[in-house]
Coordinates of N, CA and C in Angstrom, one line a residue:
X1 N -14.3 6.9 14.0 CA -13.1 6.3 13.5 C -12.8 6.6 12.1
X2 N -13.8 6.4 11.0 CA -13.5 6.7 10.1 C -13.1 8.0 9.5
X3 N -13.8 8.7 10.4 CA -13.4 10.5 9.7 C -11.9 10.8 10.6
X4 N -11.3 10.1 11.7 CA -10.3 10.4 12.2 C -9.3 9.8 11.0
X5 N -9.3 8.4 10.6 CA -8.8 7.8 9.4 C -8.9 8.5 8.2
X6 N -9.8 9.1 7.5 CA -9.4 9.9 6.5 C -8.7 10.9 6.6
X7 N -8.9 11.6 7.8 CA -8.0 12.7 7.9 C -6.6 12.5 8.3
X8 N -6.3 11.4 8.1 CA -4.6 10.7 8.1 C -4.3 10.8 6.4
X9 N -5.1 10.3 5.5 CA -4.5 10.0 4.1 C -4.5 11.9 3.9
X10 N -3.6 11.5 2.7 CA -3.1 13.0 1.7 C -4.0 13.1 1.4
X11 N -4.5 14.7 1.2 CA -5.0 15.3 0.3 C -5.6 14.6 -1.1
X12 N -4.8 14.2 -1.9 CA -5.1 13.8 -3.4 C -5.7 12.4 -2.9
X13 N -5.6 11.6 -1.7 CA -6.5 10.4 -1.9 C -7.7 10.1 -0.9
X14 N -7.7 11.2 0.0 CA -8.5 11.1 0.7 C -10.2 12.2 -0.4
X15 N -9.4 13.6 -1.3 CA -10.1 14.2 -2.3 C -10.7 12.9 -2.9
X16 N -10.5 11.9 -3.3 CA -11.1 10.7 -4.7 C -11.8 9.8 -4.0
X17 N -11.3 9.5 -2.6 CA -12.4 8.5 -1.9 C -13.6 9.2 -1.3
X18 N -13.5 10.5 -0.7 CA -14.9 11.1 0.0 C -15.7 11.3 -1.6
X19 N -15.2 11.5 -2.9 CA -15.9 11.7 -3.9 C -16.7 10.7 -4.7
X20 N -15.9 9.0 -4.0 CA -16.2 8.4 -5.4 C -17.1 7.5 -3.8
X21 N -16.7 7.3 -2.7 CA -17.2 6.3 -1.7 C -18.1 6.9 -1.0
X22 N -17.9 8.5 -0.7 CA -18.9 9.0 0.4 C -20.2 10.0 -0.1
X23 N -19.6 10.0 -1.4 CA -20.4 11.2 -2.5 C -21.1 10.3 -3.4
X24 N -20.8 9.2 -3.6 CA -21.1 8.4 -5.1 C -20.9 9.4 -6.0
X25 N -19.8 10.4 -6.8 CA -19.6 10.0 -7.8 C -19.0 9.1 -8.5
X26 N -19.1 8.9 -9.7 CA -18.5 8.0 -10.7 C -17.3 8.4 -11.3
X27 N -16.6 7.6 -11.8 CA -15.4 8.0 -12.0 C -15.0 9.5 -13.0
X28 N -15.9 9.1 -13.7 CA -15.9 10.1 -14.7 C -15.8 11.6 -13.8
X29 N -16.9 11.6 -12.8 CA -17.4 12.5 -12.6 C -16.6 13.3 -11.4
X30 N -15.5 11.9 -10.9 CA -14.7 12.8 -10.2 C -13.4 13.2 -10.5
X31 N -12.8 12.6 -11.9 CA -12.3 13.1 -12.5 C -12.0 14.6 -13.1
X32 N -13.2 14.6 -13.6 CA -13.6 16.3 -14.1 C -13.9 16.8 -12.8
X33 N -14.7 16.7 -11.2 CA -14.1 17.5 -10.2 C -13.1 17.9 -10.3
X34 N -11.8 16.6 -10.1 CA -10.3 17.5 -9.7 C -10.0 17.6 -11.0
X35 N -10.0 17.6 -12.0 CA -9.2 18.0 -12.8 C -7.9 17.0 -13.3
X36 N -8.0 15.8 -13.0 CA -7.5 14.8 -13.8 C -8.0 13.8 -14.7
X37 N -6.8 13.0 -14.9 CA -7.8 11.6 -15.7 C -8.3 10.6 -15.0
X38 N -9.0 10.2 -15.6 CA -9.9 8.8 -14.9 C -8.7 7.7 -14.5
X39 N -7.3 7.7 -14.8 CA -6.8 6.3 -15.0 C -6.1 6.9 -13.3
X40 N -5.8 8.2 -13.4 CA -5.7 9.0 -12.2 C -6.5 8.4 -10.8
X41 N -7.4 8.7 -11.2 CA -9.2 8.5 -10.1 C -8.7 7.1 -9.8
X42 N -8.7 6.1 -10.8 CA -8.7 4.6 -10.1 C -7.3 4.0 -9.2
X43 N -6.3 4.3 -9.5 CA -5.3 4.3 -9.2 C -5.4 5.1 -7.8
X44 N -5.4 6.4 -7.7 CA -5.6 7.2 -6.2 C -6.7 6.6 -5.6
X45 N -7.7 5.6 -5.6 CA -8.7 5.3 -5.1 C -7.9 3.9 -4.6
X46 N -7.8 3.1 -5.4 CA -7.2 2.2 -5.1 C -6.4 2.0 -3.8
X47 N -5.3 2.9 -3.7 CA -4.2 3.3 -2.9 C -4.8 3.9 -1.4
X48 N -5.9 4.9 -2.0 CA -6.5 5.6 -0.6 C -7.1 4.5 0.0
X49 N -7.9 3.8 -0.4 CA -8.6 2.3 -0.2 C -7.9 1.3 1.1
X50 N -6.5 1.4 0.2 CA -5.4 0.5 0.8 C -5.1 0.9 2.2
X51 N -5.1 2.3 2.1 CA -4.3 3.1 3.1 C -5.5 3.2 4.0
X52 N -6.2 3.7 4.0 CA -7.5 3.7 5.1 C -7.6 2.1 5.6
X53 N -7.7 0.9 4.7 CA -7.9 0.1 5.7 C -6.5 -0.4 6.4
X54 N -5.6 -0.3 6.3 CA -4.1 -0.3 6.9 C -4.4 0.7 8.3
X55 N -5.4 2.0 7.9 CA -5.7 3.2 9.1 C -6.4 2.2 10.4
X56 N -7.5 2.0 9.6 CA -9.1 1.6 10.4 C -8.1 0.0 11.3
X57 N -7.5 -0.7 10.3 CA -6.8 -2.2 11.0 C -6.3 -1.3 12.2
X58 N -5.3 -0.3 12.1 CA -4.0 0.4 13.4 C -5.4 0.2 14.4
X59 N -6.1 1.7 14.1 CA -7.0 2.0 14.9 C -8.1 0.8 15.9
X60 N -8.4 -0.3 15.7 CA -8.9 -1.3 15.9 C -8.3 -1.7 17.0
X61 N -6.6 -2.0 16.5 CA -6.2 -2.8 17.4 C -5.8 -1.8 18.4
X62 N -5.4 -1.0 18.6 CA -5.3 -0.3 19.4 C -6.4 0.2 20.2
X63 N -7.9 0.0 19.5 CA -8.6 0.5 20.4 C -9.0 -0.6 21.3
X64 N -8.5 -1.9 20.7 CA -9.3 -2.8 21.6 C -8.3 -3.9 21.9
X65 N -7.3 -3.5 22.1 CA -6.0 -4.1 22.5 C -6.6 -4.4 24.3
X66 N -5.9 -5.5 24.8 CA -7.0 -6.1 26.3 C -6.0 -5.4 27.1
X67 N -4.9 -5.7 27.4 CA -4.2 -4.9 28.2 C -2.6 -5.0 27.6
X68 N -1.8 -3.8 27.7 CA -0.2 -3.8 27.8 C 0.4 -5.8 28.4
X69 N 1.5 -5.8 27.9 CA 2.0 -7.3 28.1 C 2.2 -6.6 30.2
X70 N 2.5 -5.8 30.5 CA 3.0 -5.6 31.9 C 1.7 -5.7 32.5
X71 N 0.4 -5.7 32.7 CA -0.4 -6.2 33.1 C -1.0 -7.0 33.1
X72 N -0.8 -8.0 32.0 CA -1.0 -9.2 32.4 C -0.7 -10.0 33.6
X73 N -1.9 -10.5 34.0 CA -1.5 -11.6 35.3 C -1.1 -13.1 34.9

């Protein structure tokens, strides 16, 4: 689930979360990876953050949704 959910976010926020959540770099250090600033890194992290668990929430319910309302008895 989760590697189907990262590969939903953009490029620029899914790049800062595999760096800073799945890599443990530090901010600094993923910063000077891509080539921005730090104030960059926390902000896109933030957002990717948001957005994955907004992913992982869809994905849940959908996977464990009990039946369509038309099959209910």
């Amino acid at each position: 689930l989760i590697h189907r959910a990262l590969a939903e976010l953009q490029d620029n926020f899914r790049n800062v979360i595999t760096l800073i959540d799945l890599q443990d770099f530090d901010y600094e250090e993923a910063a000077q990876a891509l080539n921005i600033p730090m104030g960059t890194v926390k902000s896109r992290l933030a957002r990717a953050r948001l957005q994955l668990r907004q992913i992982l929430k869809d994905q849940m319910e959908e996977r464990f949704s009990v039946f369509p309302n038309s099959l209910v008895v």
